[in-house]
Short mmCIF file of N, CA and C in Angstrom, two decimals:
data_model
loop_
_atom_site.label_atom_id
_atom_site.label_comp_id
_atom_site.label_asym_id
_atom_site.label_seq_id
_atom_site.Cartn_x
_atom_site.Cartn_y
_atom_site.Cartn_z
N UNK A 1 11.02 182.16 16.88
CA UNK A 1 10.92 181.86 18.28
C UNK A 1 10.77 180.36 18.49
N UNK A 2 10.09 179.68 17.63
CA UNK A 2 9.93 178.26 17.72
C UNK A 2 11.27 177.55 17.59
N UNK A 3 12.13 178.17 16.74
CA UNK A 3 13.42 177.57 16.56
C UNK A 3 14.28 177.76 17.81
N UNK A 4 14.14 178.87 18.46
CA UNK A 4 14.85 179.17 19.70
C UNK A 4 14.46 178.17 20.80
N UNK A 5 13.20 177.92 20.89
CA UNK A 5 12.70 176.98 21.90
C UNK A 5 13.23 175.59 21.57
N UNK A 6 13.18 175.25 20.29
CA UNK A 6 13.69 173.94 19.87
C UNK A 6 15.18 173.84 20.18
N UNK A 7 15.93 174.92 19.92
CA UNK A 7 17.38 174.93 20.21
C UNK A 7 17.62 174.81 21.70
N UNK A 8 16.83 175.49 22.51
CA UNK A 8 16.95 175.42 23.97
C UNK A 8 16.66 174.00 24.46
N UNK A 9 15.62 173.42 23.84
CA UNK A 9 15.26 172.05 24.22
C UNK A 9 16.38 171.10 23.84
N UNK A 10 16.96 171.30 22.65
CA UNK A 10 18.07 170.45 22.21
C UNK A 10 19.29 170.64 23.11
N UNK A 11 19.54 171.90 23.47
CA UNK A 11 20.66 172.19 24.36
C UNK A 11 20.43 171.54 25.74
N UNK A 12 19.20 171.68 26.20
CA UNK A 12 18.83 171.09 27.50
C UNK A 12 18.96 169.58 27.43
N UNK A 13 18.50 168.98 26.34
CA UNK A 13 18.58 167.55 26.14
C UNK A 13 20.04 167.11 26.09
N UNK A 14 20.88 167.86 25.40
CA UNK A 14 22.31 167.56 25.33
C UNK A 14 22.93 167.66 26.71
N UNK A 15 22.54 168.68 27.44
CA UNK A 15 23.03 168.86 28.80
C UNK A 15 22.59 167.71 29.69
N UNK A 16 21.34 167.28 29.51
CA UNK A 16 20.83 166.15 30.28
C UNK A 16 21.59 164.88 29.94
N UNK A 17 21.89 164.69 28.64
CA UNK A 17 22.66 163.51 28.23
C UNK A 17 24.06 163.53 28.84
N UNK A 18 24.69 164.70 28.82
CA UNK A 18 26.01 164.83 29.45
C UNK A 18 25.93 164.50 30.94
N UNK A 19 24.90 165.03 31.59
CA UNK A 19 24.68 164.74 33.02
C UNK A 19 24.47 163.25 33.25
N UNK A 20 23.68 162.66 32.34
CA UNK A 20 23.41 161.23 32.46
C UNK A 20 24.70 160.43 32.29
N UNK A 21 25.53 160.83 31.32
CA UNK A 21 26.81 160.14 31.11
C UNK A 21 27.72 160.30 32.34
N UNK A 22 27.72 161.52 32.89
CA UNK A 22 28.51 161.74 34.11
C UNK A 22 28.00 160.86 35.26
N UNK A 23 26.68 160.78 35.37
CA UNK A 23 26.09 159.95 36.42
C UNK A 23 26.41 158.48 36.19
N UNK A 24 26.39 158.06 34.91
CA UNK A 24 26.72 156.67 34.60
C UNK A 24 28.18 156.37 34.93
N UNK A 25 29.07 157.34 34.63
CA UNK A 25 30.48 157.16 34.98
C UNK A 25 30.65 157.09 36.51
N UNK A 26 29.95 157.97 37.19
CA UNK A 26 30.01 157.98 38.66
C UNK A 26 29.47 156.68 39.22
N UNK A 27 28.36 156.22 38.64
CA UNK A 27 27.76 154.96 39.08
C UNK A 27 28.73 153.80 38.83
N UNK A 28 29.40 153.83 37.69
CA UNK A 28 30.39 152.80 37.37
C UNK A 28 31.54 152.84 38.38
N UNK A 29 32.00 154.03 38.72
CA UNK A 29 33.07 154.18 39.71
C UNK A 29 32.62 153.66 41.08
N UNK A 30 31.36 153.98 41.44
CA UNK A 30 30.82 153.51 42.72
C UNK A 30 30.75 151.99 42.73
N UNK A 31 30.31 151.41 41.59
CA UNK A 31 30.24 149.94 41.50
C UNK A 31 31.63 149.32 41.64
N UNK A 32 32.63 149.93 40.99
CA UNK A 32 34.00 149.42 41.10
C UNK A 32 34.49 149.51 42.54
N UNK A 33 34.20 150.63 43.17
CA UNK A 33 34.60 150.82 44.58
C UNK A 33 33.90 149.80 45.47
N UNK A 34 32.62 149.57 45.17
CA UNK A 34 31.85 148.59 45.93
C UNK A 34 32.45 147.19 45.75
N UNK A 35 32.83 146.87 44.52
CA UNK A 35 33.45 145.57 44.25
C UNK A 35 34.77 145.45 45.00
N UNK A 36 35.55 146.52 44.98
CA UNK A 36 36.83 146.53 45.70
C UNK A 36 36.60 146.33 47.20
N UNK A 37 35.57 146.98 47.71
CA UNK A 37 35.24 146.85 49.13
C UNK A 37 34.79 145.42 49.46
N UNK A 38 34.09 144.79 48.52
CA UNK A 38 33.66 143.40 48.74
C UNK A 38 34.88 142.47 48.81
N UNK A 39 35.85 142.71 47.91
CA UNK A 39 37.08 141.92 47.94
C UNK A 39 37.82 142.13 49.27
N UNK A 40 37.91 143.38 49.67
CA UNK A 40 38.58 143.69 50.93
C UNK A 40 37.86 143.02 52.09
N UNK A 41 36.54 143.07 52.08
CA UNK A 41 35.75 142.43 53.13
C UNK A 41 35.97 140.92 53.12
N UNK A 42 36.03 140.35 51.95
CA UNK A 42 36.29 138.91 51.83
C UNK A 42 37.66 138.57 52.39
N UNK A 43 38.66 139.38 52.05
CA UNK A 43 40.02 139.18 52.58
C UNK A 43 40.02 139.30 54.10
N UNK A 44 39.31 140.28 54.61
CA UNK A 44 39.23 140.48 56.06
C UNK A 44 38.56 139.29 56.75
N UNK A 45 37.54 138.72 56.11
CA UNK A 45 36.87 137.56 56.70
C UNK A 45 37.82 136.37 56.77
N UNK A 46 38.58 136.17 55.69
CA UNK A 46 39.55 135.07 55.68
C UNK A 46 40.59 135.29 56.78
N UNK A 47 41.07 136.51 56.89
CA UNK A 47 42.07 136.84 57.90
C UNK A 47 41.49 136.64 59.30
N UNK A 48 40.22 137.04 59.48
CA UNK A 48 39.57 136.87 60.78
C UNK A 48 39.43 135.38 61.12
N UNK A 49 39.10 134.56 60.13
CA UNK A 49 38.99 133.12 60.36
C UNK A 49 40.35 132.54 60.78
N UNK A 50 41.40 132.97 60.10
CA UNK A 50 42.74 132.51 60.43
C UNK A 50 43.10 132.94 61.85
N UNK A 51 42.79 134.19 62.17
CA UNK A 51 43.07 134.70 63.52
C UNK A 51 42.28 133.92 64.56
N UNK A 52 41.03 133.63 64.27
CA UNK A 52 40.20 132.86 65.21
C UNK A 52 40.75 131.45 65.40
N UNK A 53 41.24 130.84 64.32
CA UNK A 53 41.83 129.50 64.43
C UNK A 53 43.07 129.54 65.32
N UNK A 54 43.89 130.56 65.08
CA UNK A 54 45.10 130.70 65.90
C UNK A 54 44.74 130.94 67.35
N UNK A 55 43.74 131.76 67.57
CA UNK A 55 43.29 132.05 68.93
C UNK A 55 42.81 130.78 69.62
N UNK A 56 42.07 129.95 68.92
CA UNK A 56 41.60 128.69 69.49
C UNK A 56 42.77 127.77 69.82
N UNK A 57 43.78 127.75 68.94
CA UNK A 57 44.97 126.94 69.21
C UNK A 57 45.69 127.45 70.45
N UNK A 58 45.82 128.76 70.55
CA UNK A 58 46.48 129.36 71.71
C UNK A 58 45.69 129.05 72.97
N UNK A 59 44.36 129.17 72.91
CA UNK A 59 43.52 128.86 74.06
C UNK A 59 43.71 127.41 74.49
N UNK A 60 43.79 126.51 73.51
CA UNK A 60 43.99 125.09 73.84
C UNK A 60 45.34 124.89 74.52
N UNK A 61 46.36 125.61 74.07
CA UNK A 61 47.68 125.48 74.68
C UNK A 61 47.72 126.11 76.07
N UNK A 62 47.04 127.23 76.22
CA UNK A 62 47.03 127.93 77.51
C UNK A 62 46.36 127.09 78.58
N UNK A 63 45.38 126.29 78.18
CA UNK A 63 44.70 125.42 79.13
C UNK A 63 45.70 124.46 79.77
N UNK A 64 46.70 124.02 79.01
CA UNK A 64 47.68 123.06 79.50
C UNK A 64 48.75 123.68 80.39
N UNK A 65 48.88 124.98 80.41
CA UNK A 65 49.95 125.63 81.17
C UNK A 65 49.89 125.28 82.66
N UNK A 66 48.74 125.36 83.33
CA UNK A 66 48.73 124.99 84.75
C UNK A 66 49.14 123.53 84.98
N UNK A 67 48.74 122.64 84.07
CA UNK A 67 49.11 121.24 84.21
C UNK A 67 50.62 121.06 84.02
N UNK A 68 51.17 121.77 83.04
CA UNK A 68 52.61 121.70 82.79
C UNK A 68 53.37 122.27 83.99
N UNK A 69 52.86 123.37 84.54
CA UNK A 69 53.48 123.99 85.72
C UNK A 69 53.47 123.01 86.89
N UNK A 70 52.32 122.38 87.11
CA UNK A 70 52.20 121.41 88.20
C UNK A 70 53.17 120.25 88.01
N UNK A 71 53.25 119.76 86.78
CA UNK A 71 54.17 118.66 86.49
C UNK A 71 55.62 119.08 86.74
N UNK A 72 55.96 120.31 86.36
CA UNK A 72 57.31 120.81 86.57
C UNK A 72 57.61 120.92 88.06
N UNK A 73 56.64 121.41 88.84
CA UNK A 73 56.84 121.53 90.29
C UNK A 73 56.98 120.15 90.93
N UNK A 74 56.18 119.20 90.48
CA UNK A 74 56.28 117.84 91.01
C UNK A 74 57.63 117.22 90.66
N UNK A 75 58.08 117.46 89.43
CA UNK A 75 59.39 116.95 89.01
C UNK A 75 60.50 117.58 89.85
N UNK A 76 60.38 118.87 90.13
CA UNK A 76 61.37 119.55 90.96
C UNK A 76 61.38 118.96 92.36
N UNK A 77 60.21 118.71 92.92
CA UNK A 77 60.11 118.12 94.26
C UNK A 77 60.73 116.72 94.28
N UNK A 78 60.43 115.91 93.27
CA UNK A 78 61.02 114.56 93.17
C UNK A 78 62.54 114.66 93.05
N UNK A 79 62.99 115.61 92.25
CA UNK A 79 64.43 115.80 92.06
C UNK A 79 65.10 116.18 93.38
N UNK A 80 64.45 117.05 94.16
CA UNK A 80 65.01 117.44 95.46
C UNK A 80 65.08 116.23 96.39
N UNK A 81 64.01 115.43 96.39
CA UNK A 81 64.01 114.24 97.24
C UNK A 81 65.11 113.27 96.80
N UNK A 82 65.27 113.10 95.48
CA UNK A 82 66.32 112.21 94.98
C UNK A 82 67.70 112.74 95.36
N UNK A 83 67.89 114.06 95.25
CA UNK A 83 69.17 114.65 95.64
C UNK A 83 69.44 114.41 97.12
N UNK A 84 68.41 114.59 97.93
CA UNK A 84 68.56 114.37 99.37
C UNK A 84 68.87 112.90 99.65
N UNK A 85 68.13 112.01 99.00
CA UNK A 85 68.39 110.58 99.17
C UNK A 85 69.77 110.20 98.68
N UNK A 86 70.19 110.79 97.57
CA UNK A 86 71.51 110.52 97.02
C UNK A 86 72.59 110.97 98.00
N UNK A 87 72.42 112.14 98.59
CA UNK A 87 73.41 112.64 99.55
C UNK A 87 73.48 111.71 100.76
N UNK A 88 72.33 111.28 101.24
CA UNK A 88 72.29 110.35 102.37
C UNK A 88 72.97 109.04 102.00
N UNK A 89 72.67 108.52 100.82
CA UNK A 89 73.28 107.28 100.36
C UNK A 89 74.80 107.44 100.23
N UNK A 90 75.24 108.58 99.72
CA UNK A 90 76.68 108.83 99.57
C UNK A 90 77.37 108.85 100.93
N UNK A 91 76.71 109.48 101.94
CA UNK A 91 77.29 109.53 103.28
C UNK A 91 77.41 108.10 103.84
N UNK A 92 76.35 107.31 103.62
CA UNK A 92 76.35 105.93 104.12
C UNK A 92 77.46 105.12 103.46
N UNK A 93 77.57 105.21 102.13
CA UNK A 93 78.60 104.47 101.40
C UNK A 93 79.99 104.93 101.81
N UNK A 94 80.15 106.25 102.00
CA UNK A 94 81.45 106.78 102.42
C UNK A 94 81.82 106.23 103.79
N UNK A 95 80.85 106.20 104.71
CA UNK A 95 81.11 105.66 106.05
C UNK A 95 81.50 104.18 105.96
N UNK A 96 80.77 103.42 105.11
CA UNK A 96 81.11 102.00 104.96
C UNK A 96 82.48 101.82 104.34
N UNK A 97 82.80 102.65 103.34
CA UNK A 97 84.12 102.57 102.72
C UNK A 97 85.22 102.89 103.73
N UNK A 98 84.97 103.90 104.56
CA UNK A 98 85.96 104.25 105.59
C UNK A 98 86.14 103.09 106.56
N UNK A 99 85.01 102.47 106.94
CA UNK A 99 85.09 101.32 107.85
C UNK A 99 85.88 100.19 107.21
N UNK A 100 85.57 99.90 105.95
CA UNK A 100 86.31 98.86 105.24
C UNK A 100 87.78 99.23 105.09
N UNK A 101 88.04 100.48 104.84
CA UNK A 101 89.42 100.93 104.68
C UNK A 101 90.19 100.72 105.98
N UNK A 102 89.55 101.08 107.12
CA UNK A 102 90.20 100.87 108.42
C UNK A 102 90.42 99.39 108.66
N UNK A 103 89.41 98.60 108.28
CA UNK A 103 89.54 97.13 108.46
C UNK A 103 90.68 96.58 107.63
N UNK A 104 90.78 97.04 106.40
CA UNK A 104 91.87 96.59 105.51
C UNK A 104 93.22 97.00 106.07
N UNK A 105 93.29 98.25 106.59
CA UNK A 105 94.55 98.71 107.19
C UNK A 105 94.94 97.82 108.37
N UNK A 106 93.96 97.49 109.20
CA UNK A 106 94.22 96.63 110.35
C UNK A 106 94.69 95.25 109.87
N UNK A 107 93.99 94.71 108.85
CA UNK A 107 94.39 93.41 108.31
C UNK A 107 95.79 93.46 107.72
N UNK A 108 96.12 94.54 107.03
CA UNK A 108 97.46 94.68 106.45
C UNK A 108 98.51 94.71 107.55
N UNK A 109 98.23 95.43 108.64
CA UNK A 109 99.19 95.48 109.76
C UNK A 109 99.34 94.09 110.41
N UNK A 110 98.21 93.43 110.57
CA UNK A 110 98.24 92.10 111.15
C UNK A 110 99.02 91.14 110.25
N UNK A 111 98.80 91.27 108.93
CA UNK A 111 99.52 90.43 107.98
C UNK A 111 101.01 90.71 108.07
N UNK A 112 101.36 92.00 108.17
CA UNK A 112 102.77 92.37 108.29
C UNK A 112 103.36 91.80 109.58
N UNK A 113 102.60 91.89 110.65
CA UNK A 113 103.06 91.35 111.94
C UNK A 113 103.26 89.83 111.83
N UNK A 114 102.30 89.16 111.15
CA UNK A 114 102.41 87.71 110.99
C UNK A 114 103.64 87.36 110.15
N UNK A 115 103.89 88.08 109.09
CA UNK A 115 105.07 87.84 108.26
C UNK A 115 106.34 88.04 109.08
N UNK A 116 106.31 89.09 109.87
CA UNK A 116 107.47 89.38 110.70
C UNK A 116 107.69 88.23 111.68
N UNK A 117 106.64 87.74 112.32
CA UNK A 117 106.73 86.64 113.27
C UNK A 117 107.21 85.38 112.56
N UNK A 118 106.69 85.14 111.33
CA UNK A 118 107.10 83.95 110.58
C UNK A 118 108.60 84.05 110.26
N UNK A 119 109.04 85.21 109.85
CA UNK A 119 110.46 85.41 109.54
C UNK A 119 111.31 85.18 110.79
N UNK A 120 110.82 85.66 111.94
CA UNK A 120 111.56 85.48 113.19
C UNK A 120 111.65 83.99 113.53
N UNK A 121 110.53 83.31 113.34
CA UNK A 121 110.50 81.89 113.64
C UNK A 121 111.41 81.10 112.69
N UNK A 122 111.45 81.51 111.46
CA UNK A 122 112.32 80.85 110.48
C UNK A 122 113.78 81.03 110.85
N UNK A 123 114.15 82.14 111.39
CA UNK A 123 115.55 82.44 111.72
C UNK A 123 115.99 81.69 112.97
N UNK A 124 115.10 81.30 113.78
CA UNK A 124 115.46 80.63 115.02
C UNK A 124 115.76 79.24 114.78
#
């Protein structure tokens, strides 16, 4: 009977050792998983920092949008005024050119008349 108890104790001890080895393997797996999770967390932190930097850059650019819009509207207004002024200037220059053209036509006719008169006088 003493040997039976000793055998049971040895069997129990062997079973406990197997359990301990299983627990050690499980613990090792948990540690590996934990390490993997730490790496993933580290990667996520780096990605979050990059995202935050990009967000700050975007925010800085977005701040300028109303100013850019205002500048574009002012440029459009100036362009419209210049177009209007240009059209007015073109009308004025066209009117002056027409006046000069009429004056030149009159001078040409007068010159022709004078030549004609000179020719008539020469023939007499």
